[in-house]
Tab-separated table of C-alpha atoms and ligand atoms in Angstrom:
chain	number	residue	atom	x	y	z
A	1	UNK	CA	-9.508	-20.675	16.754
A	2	UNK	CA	-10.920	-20.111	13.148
A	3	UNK	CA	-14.503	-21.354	12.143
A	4	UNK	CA	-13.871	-24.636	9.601
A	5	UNK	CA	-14.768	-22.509	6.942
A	6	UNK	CA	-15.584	-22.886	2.964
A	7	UNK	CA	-11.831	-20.979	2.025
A	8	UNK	CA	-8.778	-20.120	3.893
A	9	UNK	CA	-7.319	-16.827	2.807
A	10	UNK	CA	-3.551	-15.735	3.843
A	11	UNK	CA	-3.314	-11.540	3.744
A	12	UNK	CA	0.383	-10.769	4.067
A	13	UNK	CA	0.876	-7.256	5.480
A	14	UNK	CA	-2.460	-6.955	6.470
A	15	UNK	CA	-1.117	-5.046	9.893
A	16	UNK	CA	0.186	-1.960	7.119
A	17	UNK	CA	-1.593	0.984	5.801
A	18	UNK	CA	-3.494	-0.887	2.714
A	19	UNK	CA	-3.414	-4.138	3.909
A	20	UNK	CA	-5.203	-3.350	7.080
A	21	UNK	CA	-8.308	-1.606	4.994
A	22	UNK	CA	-8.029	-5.178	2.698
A	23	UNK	CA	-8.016	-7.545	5.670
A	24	UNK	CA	-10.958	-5.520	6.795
A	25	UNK	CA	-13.312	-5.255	4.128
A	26	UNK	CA	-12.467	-9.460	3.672
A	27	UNK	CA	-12.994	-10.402	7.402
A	28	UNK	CA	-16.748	-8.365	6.939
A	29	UNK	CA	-17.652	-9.241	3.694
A	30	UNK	CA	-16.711	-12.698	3.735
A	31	UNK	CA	-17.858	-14.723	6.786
A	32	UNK	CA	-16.938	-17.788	4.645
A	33	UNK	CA	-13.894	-17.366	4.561
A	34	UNK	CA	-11.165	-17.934	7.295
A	35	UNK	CA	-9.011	-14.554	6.930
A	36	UNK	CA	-5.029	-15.042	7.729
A	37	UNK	CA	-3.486	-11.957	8.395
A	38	UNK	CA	0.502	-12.903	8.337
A	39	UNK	CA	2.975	-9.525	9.498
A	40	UNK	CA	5.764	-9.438	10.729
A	41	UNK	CA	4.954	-5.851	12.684
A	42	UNK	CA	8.028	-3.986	11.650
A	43	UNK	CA	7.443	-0.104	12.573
A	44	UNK	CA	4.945	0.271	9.812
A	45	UNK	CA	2.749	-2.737	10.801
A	46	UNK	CA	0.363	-1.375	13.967
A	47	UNK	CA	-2.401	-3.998	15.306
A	48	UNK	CA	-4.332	-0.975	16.256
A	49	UNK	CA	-5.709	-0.599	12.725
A	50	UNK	CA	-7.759	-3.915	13.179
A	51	UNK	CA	-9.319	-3.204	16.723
A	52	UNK	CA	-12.457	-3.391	15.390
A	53	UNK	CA	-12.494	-6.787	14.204
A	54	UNK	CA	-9.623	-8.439	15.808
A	55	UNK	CA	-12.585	-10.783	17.632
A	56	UNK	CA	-14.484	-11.701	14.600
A	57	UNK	CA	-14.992	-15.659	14.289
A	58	UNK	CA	-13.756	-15.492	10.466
A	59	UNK	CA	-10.129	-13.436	11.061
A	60	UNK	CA	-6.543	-14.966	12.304
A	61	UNK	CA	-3.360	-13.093	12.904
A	62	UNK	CA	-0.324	-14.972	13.046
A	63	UNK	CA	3.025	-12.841	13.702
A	64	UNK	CA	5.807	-13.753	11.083
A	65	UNK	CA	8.340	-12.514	8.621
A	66	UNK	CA	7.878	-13.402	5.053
A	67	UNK	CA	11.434	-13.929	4.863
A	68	UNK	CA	12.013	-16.545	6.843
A	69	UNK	CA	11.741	-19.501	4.271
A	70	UNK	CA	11.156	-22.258	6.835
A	71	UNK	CA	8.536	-20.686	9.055
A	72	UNK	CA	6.430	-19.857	5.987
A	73	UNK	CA	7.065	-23.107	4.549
A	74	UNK	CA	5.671	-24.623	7.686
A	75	UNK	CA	2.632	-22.293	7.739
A	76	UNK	CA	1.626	-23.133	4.274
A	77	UNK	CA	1.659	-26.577	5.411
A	78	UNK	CA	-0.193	-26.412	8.268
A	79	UNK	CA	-2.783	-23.891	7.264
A	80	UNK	CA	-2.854	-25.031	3.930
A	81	UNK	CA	-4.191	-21.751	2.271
A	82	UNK	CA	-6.656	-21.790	-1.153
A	83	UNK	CA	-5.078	-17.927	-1.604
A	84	UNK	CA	-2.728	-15.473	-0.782
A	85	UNK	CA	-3.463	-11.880	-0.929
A	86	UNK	CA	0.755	-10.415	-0.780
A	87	UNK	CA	1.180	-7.017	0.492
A	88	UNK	CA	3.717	-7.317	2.947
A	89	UNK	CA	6.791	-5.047	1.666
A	90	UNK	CA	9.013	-1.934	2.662
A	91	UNK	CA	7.530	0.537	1.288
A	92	UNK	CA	8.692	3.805	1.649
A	93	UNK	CA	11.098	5.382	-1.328
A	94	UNK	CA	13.003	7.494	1.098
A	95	UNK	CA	14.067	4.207	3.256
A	96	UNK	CA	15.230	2.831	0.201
A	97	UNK	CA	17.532	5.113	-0.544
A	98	UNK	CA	19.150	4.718	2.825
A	99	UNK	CA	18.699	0.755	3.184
A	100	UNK	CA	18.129	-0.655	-0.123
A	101	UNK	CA	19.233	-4.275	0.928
A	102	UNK	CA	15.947	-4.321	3.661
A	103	UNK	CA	13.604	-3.667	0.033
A	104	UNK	CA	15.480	-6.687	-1.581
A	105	UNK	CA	15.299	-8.978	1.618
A	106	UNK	CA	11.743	-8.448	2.363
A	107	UNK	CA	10.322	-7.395	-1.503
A	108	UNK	CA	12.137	-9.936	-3.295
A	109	UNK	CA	12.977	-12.935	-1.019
A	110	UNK	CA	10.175	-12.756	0.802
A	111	UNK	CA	8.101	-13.182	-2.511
A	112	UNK	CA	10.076	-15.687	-3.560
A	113	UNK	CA	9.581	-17.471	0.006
A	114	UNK	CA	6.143	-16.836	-0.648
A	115	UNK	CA	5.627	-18.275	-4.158
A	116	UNK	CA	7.977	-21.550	-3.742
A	117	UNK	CA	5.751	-22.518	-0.541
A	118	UNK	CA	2.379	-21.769	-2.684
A	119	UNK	CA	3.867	-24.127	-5.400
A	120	UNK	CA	4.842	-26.569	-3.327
A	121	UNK	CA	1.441	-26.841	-1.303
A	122	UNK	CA	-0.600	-26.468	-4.598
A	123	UNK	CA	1.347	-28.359	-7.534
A	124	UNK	CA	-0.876	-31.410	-8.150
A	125	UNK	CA	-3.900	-29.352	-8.138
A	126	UNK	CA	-3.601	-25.211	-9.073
A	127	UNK	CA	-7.474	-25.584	-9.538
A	128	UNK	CA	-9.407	-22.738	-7.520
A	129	UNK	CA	-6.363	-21.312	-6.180
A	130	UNK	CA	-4.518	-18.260	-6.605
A	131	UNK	CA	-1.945	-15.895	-6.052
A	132	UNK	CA	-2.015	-12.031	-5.999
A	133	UNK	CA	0.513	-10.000	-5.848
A	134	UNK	CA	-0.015	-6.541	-5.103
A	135	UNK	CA	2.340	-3.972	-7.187
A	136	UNK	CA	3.072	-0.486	-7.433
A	137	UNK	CA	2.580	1.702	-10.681
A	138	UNK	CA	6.426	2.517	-9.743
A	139	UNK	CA	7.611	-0.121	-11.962
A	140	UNK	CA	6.561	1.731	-14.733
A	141	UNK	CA	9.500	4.234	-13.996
A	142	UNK	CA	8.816	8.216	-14.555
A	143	UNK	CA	6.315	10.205	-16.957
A	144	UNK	CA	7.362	13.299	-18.479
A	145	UNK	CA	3.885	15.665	-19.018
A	146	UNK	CA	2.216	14.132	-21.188
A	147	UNK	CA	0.761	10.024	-21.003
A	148	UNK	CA	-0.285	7.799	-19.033
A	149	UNK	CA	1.053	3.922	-17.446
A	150	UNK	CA	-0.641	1.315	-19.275
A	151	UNK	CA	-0.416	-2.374	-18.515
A	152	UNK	CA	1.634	-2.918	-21.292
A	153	UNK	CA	4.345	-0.176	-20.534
A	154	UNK	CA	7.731	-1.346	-20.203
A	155	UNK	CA	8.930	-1.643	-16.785
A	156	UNK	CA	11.681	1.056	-15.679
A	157	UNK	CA	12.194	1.019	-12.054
A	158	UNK	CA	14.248	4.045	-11.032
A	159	UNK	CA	14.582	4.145	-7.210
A	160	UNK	CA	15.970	0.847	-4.815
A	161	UNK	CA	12.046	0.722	-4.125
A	162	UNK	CA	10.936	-0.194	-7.378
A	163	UNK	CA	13.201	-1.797	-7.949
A	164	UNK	CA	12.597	-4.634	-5.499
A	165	UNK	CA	8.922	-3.978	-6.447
A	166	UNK	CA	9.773	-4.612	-10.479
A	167	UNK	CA	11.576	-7.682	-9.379
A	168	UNK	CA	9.058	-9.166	-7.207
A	169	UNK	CA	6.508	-8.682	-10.082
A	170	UNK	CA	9.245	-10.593	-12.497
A	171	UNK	CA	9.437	-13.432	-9.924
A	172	UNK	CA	5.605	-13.826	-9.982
A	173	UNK	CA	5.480	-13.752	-14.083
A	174	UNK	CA	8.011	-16.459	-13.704
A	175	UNK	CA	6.339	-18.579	-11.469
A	176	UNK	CA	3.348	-18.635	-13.614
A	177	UNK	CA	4.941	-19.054	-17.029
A	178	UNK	CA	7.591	-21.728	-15.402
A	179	UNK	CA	5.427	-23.968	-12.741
A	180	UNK	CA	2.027	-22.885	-13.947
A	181	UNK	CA	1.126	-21.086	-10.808
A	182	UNK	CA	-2.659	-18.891	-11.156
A	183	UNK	CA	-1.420	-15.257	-10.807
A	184	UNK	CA	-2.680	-12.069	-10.998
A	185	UNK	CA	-1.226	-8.366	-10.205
A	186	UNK	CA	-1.976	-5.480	-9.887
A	187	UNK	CA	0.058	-2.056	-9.927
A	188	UNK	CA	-1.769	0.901	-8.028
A	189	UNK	CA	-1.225	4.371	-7.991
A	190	UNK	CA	-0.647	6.317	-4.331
A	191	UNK	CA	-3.138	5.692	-1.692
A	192	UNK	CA	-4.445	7.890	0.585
A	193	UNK	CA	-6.626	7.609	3.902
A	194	UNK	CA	-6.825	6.812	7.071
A	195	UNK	CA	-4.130	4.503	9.334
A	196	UNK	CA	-1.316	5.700	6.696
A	197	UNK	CA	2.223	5.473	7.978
A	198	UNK	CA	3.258	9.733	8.893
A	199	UNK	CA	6.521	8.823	7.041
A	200	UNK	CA	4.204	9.723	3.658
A	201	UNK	CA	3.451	12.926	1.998
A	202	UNK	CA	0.108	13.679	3.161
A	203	UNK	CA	-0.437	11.972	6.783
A	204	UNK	CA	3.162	13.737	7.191
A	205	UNK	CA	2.037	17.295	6.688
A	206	UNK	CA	-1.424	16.374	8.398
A	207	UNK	CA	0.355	15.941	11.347
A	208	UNK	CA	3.094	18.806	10.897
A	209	UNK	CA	0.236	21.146	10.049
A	210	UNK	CA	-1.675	19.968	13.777
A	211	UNK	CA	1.328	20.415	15.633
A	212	UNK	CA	1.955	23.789	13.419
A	213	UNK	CA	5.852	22.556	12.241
A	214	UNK	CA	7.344	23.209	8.754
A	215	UNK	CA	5.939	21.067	6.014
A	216	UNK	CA	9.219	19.560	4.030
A	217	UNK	CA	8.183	20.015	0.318
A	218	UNK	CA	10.835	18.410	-2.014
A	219	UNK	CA	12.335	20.463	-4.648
A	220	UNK	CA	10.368	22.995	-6.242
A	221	UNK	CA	7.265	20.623	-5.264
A	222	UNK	CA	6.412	20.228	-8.890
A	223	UNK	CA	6.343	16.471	-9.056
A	224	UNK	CA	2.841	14.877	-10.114
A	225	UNK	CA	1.363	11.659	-8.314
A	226	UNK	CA	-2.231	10.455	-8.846
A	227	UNK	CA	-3.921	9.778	-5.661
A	228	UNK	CA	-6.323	7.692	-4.302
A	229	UNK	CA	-8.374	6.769	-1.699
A	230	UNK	CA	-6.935	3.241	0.097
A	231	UNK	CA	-10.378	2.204	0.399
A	232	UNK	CA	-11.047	2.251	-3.040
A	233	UNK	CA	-7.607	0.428	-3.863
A	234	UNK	CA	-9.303	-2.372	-1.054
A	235	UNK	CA	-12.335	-2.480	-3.331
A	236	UNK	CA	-9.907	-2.390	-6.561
A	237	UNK	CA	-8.704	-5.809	-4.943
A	238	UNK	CA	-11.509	-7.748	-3.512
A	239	UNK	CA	-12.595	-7.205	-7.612
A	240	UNK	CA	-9.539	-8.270	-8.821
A	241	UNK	CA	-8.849	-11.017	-6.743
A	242	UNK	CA	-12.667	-12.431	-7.515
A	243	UNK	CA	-13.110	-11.593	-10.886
A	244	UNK	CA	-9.124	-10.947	-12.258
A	245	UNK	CA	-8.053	-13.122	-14.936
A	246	UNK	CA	-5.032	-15.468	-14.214
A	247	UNK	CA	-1.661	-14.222	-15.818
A	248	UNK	CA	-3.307	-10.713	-16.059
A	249	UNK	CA	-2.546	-7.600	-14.677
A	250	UNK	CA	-4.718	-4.465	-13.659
A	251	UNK	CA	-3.720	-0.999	-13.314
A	252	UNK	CA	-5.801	0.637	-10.173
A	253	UNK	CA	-5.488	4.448	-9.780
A	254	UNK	CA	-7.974	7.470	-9.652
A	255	UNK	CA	-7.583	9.289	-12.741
A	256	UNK	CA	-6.496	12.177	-9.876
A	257	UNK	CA	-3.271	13.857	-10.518
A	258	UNK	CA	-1.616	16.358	-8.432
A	259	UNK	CA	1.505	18.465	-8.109
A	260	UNK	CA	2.835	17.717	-4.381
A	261	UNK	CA	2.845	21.584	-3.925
A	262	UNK	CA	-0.808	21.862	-5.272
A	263	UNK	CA	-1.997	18.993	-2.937
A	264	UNK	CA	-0.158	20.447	0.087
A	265	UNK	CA	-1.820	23.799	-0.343
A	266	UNK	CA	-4.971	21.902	-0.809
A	267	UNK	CA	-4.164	20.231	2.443
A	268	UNK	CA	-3.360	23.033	4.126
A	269	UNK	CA	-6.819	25.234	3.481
A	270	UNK	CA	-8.735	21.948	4.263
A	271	UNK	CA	-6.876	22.221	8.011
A	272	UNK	CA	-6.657	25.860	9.063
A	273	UNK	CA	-11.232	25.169	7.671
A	274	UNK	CA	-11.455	22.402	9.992
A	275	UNK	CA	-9.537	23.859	12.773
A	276	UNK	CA	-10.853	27.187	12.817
A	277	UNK	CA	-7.567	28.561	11.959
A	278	UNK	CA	-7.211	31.858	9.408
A	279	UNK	CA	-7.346	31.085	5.915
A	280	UNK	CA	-3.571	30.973	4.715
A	281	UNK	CA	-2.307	30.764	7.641
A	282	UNK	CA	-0.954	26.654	7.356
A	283	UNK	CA	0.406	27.466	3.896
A	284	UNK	CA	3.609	29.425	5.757
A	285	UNK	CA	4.784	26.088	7.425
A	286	UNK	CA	5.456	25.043	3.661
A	287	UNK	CA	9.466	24.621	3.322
A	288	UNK	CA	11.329	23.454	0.234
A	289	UNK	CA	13.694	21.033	1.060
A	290	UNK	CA	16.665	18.889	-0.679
A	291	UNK	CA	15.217	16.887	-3.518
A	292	UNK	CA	14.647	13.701	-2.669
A	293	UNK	CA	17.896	11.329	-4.813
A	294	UNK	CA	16.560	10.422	-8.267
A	295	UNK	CA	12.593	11.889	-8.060
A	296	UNK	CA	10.201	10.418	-10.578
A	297	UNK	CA	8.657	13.433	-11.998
A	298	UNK	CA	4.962	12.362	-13.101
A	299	UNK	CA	2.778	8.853	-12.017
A	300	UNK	CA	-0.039	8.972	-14.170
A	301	UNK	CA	-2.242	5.642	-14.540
A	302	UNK	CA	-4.428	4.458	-17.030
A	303	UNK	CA	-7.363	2.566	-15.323
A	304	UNK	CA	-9.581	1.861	-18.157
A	305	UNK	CA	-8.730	-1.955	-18.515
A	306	UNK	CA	-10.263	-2.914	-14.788
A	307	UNK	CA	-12.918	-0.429	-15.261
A	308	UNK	CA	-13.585	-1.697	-18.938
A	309	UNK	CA	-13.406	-5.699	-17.858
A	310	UNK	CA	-14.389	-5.731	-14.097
A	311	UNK	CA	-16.292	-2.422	-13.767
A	312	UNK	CA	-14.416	-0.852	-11.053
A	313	UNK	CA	-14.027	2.408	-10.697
A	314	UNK	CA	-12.878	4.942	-7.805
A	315	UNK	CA	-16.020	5.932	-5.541
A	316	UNK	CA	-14.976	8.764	-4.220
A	317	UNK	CA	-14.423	12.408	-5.229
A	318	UNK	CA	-10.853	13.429	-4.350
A	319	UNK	CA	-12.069	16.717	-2.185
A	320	UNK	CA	-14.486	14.307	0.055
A	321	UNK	CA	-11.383	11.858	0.231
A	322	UNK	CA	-9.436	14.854	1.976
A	323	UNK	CA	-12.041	15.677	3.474
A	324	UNK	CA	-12.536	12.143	5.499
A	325	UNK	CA	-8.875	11.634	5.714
A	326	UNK	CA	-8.464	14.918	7.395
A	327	UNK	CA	-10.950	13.913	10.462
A	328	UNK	CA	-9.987	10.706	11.061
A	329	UNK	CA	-6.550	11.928	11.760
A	330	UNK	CA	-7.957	14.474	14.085
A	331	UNK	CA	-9.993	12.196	15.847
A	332	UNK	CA	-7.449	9.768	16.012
A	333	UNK	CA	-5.042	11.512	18.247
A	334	UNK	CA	-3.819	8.953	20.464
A	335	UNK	CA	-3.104	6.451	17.091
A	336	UNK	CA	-0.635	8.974	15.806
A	337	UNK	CA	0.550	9.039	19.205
A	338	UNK	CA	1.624	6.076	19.865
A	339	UNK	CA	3.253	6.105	16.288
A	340	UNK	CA	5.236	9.606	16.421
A	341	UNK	CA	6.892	8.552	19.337
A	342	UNK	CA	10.169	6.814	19.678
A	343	UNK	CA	11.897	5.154	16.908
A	344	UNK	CA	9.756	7.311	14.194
A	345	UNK	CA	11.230	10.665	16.200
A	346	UNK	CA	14.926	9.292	15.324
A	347	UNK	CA	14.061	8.508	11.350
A	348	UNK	CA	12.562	11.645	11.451
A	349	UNK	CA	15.410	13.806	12.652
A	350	UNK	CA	17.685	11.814	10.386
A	351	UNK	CA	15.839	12.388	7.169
A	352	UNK	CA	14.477	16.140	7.560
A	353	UNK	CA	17.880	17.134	9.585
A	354	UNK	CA	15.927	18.911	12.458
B	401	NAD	P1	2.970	-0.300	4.754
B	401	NAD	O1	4.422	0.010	4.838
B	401	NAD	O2	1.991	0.595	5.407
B	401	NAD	O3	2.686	-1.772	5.307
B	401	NAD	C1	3.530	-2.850	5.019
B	401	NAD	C2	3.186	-3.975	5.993
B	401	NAD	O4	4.047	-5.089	5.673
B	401	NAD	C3	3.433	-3.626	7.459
B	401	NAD	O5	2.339	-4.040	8.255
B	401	NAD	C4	4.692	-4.403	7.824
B	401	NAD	O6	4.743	-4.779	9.186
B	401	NAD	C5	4.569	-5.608	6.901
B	401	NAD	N1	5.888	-6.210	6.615
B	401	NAD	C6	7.000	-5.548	6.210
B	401	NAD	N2	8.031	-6.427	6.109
B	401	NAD	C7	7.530	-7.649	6.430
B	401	NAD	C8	8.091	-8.943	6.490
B	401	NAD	N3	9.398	-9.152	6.223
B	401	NAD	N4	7.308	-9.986	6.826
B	401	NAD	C9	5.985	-9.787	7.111
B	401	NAD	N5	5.407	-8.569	7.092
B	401	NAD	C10	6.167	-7.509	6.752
B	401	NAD	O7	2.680	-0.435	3.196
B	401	NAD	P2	1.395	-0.013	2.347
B	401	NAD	O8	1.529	1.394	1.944
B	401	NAD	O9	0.193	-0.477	3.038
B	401	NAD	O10	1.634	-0.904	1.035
B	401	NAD	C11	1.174	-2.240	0.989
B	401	NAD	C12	1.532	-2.833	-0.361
B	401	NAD	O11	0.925	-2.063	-1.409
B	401	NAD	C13	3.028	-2.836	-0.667
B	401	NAD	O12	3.338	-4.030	-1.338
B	401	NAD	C14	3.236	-1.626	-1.571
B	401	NAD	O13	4.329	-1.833	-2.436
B	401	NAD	C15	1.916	-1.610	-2.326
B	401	NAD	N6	1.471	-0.288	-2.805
B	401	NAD	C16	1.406	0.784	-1.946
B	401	NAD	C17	0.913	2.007	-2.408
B	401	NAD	C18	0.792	3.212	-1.513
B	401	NAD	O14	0.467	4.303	-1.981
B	401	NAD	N7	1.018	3.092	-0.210
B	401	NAD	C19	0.510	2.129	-3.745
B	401	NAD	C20	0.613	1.015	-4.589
B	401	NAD	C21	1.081	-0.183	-4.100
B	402	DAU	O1	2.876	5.391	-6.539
B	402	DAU	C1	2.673	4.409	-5.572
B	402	DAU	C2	3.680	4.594	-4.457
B	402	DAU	O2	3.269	5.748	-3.736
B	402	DAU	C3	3.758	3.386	-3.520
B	402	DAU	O3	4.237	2.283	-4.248
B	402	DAU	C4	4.698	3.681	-2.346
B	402	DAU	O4	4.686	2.593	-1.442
B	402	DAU	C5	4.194	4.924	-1.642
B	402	DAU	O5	5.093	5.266	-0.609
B	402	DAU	C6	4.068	6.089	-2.628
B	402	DAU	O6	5.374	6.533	-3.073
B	402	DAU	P1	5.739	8.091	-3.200
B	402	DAU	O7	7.194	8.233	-3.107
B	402	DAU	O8	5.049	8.700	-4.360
B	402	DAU	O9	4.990	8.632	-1.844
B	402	DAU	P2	5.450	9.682	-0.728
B	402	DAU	O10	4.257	9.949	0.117
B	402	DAU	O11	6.722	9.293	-0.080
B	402	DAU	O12	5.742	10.986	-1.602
B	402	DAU	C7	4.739	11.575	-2.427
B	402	DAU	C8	5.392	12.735	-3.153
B	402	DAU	O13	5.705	13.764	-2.206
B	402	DAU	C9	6.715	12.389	-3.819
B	402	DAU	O14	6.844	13.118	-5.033
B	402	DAU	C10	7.777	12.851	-2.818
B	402	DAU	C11	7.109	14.043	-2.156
B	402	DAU	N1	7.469	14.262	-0.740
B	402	DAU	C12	7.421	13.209	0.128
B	402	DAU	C13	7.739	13.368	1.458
B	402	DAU	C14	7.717	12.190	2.410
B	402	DAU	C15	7.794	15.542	-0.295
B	402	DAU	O15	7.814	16.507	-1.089
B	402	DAU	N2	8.115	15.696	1.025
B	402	DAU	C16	8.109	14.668	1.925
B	402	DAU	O16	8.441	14.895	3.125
């Protein structure tokens, strides 16, 4: 049972990559607050990401999917939150492509789910509440070389995934222009760390490179994302959600931009280091494969506004990032374990054809 404490918090997704690092940093930082961490553990959700402070007084999991509209309208009753933190979502492009209805079930209805059960708990009083909906700077659609998202860019969703993700953010504009609800978003660039998902770029090739298998580079490798570290995008939102102004919305990336065959190579010379292997010697598993259906070229963000008004700003240096990244996954073992096994074997074989 949770301490009667000063606020109750819900974190949606907070089993996930990001989410996990968010629900952390709350339960420690905020032992007046009851933390809810809602999930519905789908195979991207993994309890094992929170051992370390599944016990604490402050923190709650309750097991759930965000869209079923009846069980979170009887949550919000009966917990009552004073916030919601919303991460839950599908969020892999690739899965998208194959399965685009599971990004509109979960992405948009669950939002939606999500926001009419906030109203309906809040609407005589929005005072000290607040809903935040974290984004992706996928919306924003696909640079060419030169510029940079801005919160003002036009939205231009190009894959199933950001679609949904577009959508959701509409949903959330609407609810606060329409009913009044406090809002705030944010739209981040790609994260980084440890506990991400090996369907991704870089935890994908961490592991390939360990278990010395080919590293699937799409295309020519030439497209450009701007990465940063998850627990900086965690920081990004504890500011945000604190601090943010209502209606607003904050771009978070790490002014870090990377062509996927630059950061692979990077990858790779960072591995053969740390495992004694000879210098080069990782960059022969690379393997350019089929392009992956309708590939944004360039993510660039433009974080100046949160920096400017909230004075965040990305702590870490991209190389000691890697560097961190690369030995948690290689002291983790037994967590990818349990994770590269079974059902991720089959999506695996289906997507690389091996
Ligand atoms: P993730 O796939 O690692 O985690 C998603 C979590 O949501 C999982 O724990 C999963 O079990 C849960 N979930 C999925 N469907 C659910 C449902 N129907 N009901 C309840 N829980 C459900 O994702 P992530 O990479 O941690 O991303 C988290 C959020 O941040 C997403 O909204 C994503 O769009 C956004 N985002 C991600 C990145 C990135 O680089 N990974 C960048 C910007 C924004
Ligand atoms: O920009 C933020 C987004 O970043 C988040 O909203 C998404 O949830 C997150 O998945 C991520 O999307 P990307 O598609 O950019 O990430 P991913 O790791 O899948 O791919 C990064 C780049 O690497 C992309 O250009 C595709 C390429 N890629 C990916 C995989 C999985 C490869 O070349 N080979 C691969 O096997």
């Amino acid at each position: 049972m949770l301490m009667d404490t000063k606020k109750k918090i819900l974190i949606t997704g907070g089993a996930g990559f990001i989410g996990s690092h968010v629900v952390r940093l709350f339960v420690k930082k905020y032992s007046d607050y009851a933390i809810y961490n809602l999930d519905k553990l789908t195979y991207a959700g993994n309890l094992e990401n929170l051992k370390d402070i599944e016990e604490a007084e402050n923190y709650s999991f309750v097991q759930g999917d965000i869209t079923d509209a009846g069980f979170i309208n009887e949550l919000f009753e009966r917990e009552k939150f004073d916030g919601v933190i919303h991460l839950a979502a599908e969020s892999h492009v690739d899965r998208s492509i194959t399965d685009p209805l599971a990004f509109v079930n979960t992405n948009v209805i669950g939002t939606v789910n999500l926001l009419n059960s906030a109203r309906d708990i809040w609407k005589e009083n929005f005072d000290e509440k607040r809903f935040y909906h974290v984004s992706t700077d996928e919306v924003y659609g696909s640079l060419g070389e030169t510029g940079f998202f801005l919160e003002t860019t036009p939205y231009d969703p190009q894959s199933p995934y950001s679609a949904s993700k577009a959508s959701s953010d509409h949903f959330v504009r609407a609810y606060a222009n329409t009913y009044g609800m406090p809002i705030v978003i944010s739209n981040c660039s790609n994260n980084y760390g440890p506990n991400q998902f090996p369907e991704k770029l870089l935890p994908l090739c961490i592991n390939n490179i360990k278990n010395g298998n080919p590293l699937p580079v799409y295309g020519k490798g030439e497209n450009i994302r701007d990465w940063l570290y998850v627990i900086d995008h965690a920081r990004a939102i504890d500011v945000i959600y604190h601090n943010g102004k209502n209606d607003e919305t904050y771009n978070i990336g790490g002014f870090n931009e990377w062509k996927n065959i630059d950061i692979v190579r990077l990858l790779c010379d960072v591995m053969d280091e740390k495992l004694g292997r000879e210098k080069g010697s990782s960059q022969q598993l690379i393997t350019f494969v089929k392009d992956r259906a309708g590939h944004d070229m360039r993510y660039a963000i433009d974080a100046s506004k949160i920096k400017n008004e909230l004075g965040w700003e990305p702590s870490l240096q991209f190389e000691e990032g890697m560097s961190k990244t690369v030995d948690w996954y290689l002291e983790n073992t037994e967590w990818l374990e349990h994770i590269t096994s079974g059902a991720y074997r089959d999506y695996y074989e289906n997507q690389y054809q091996v």
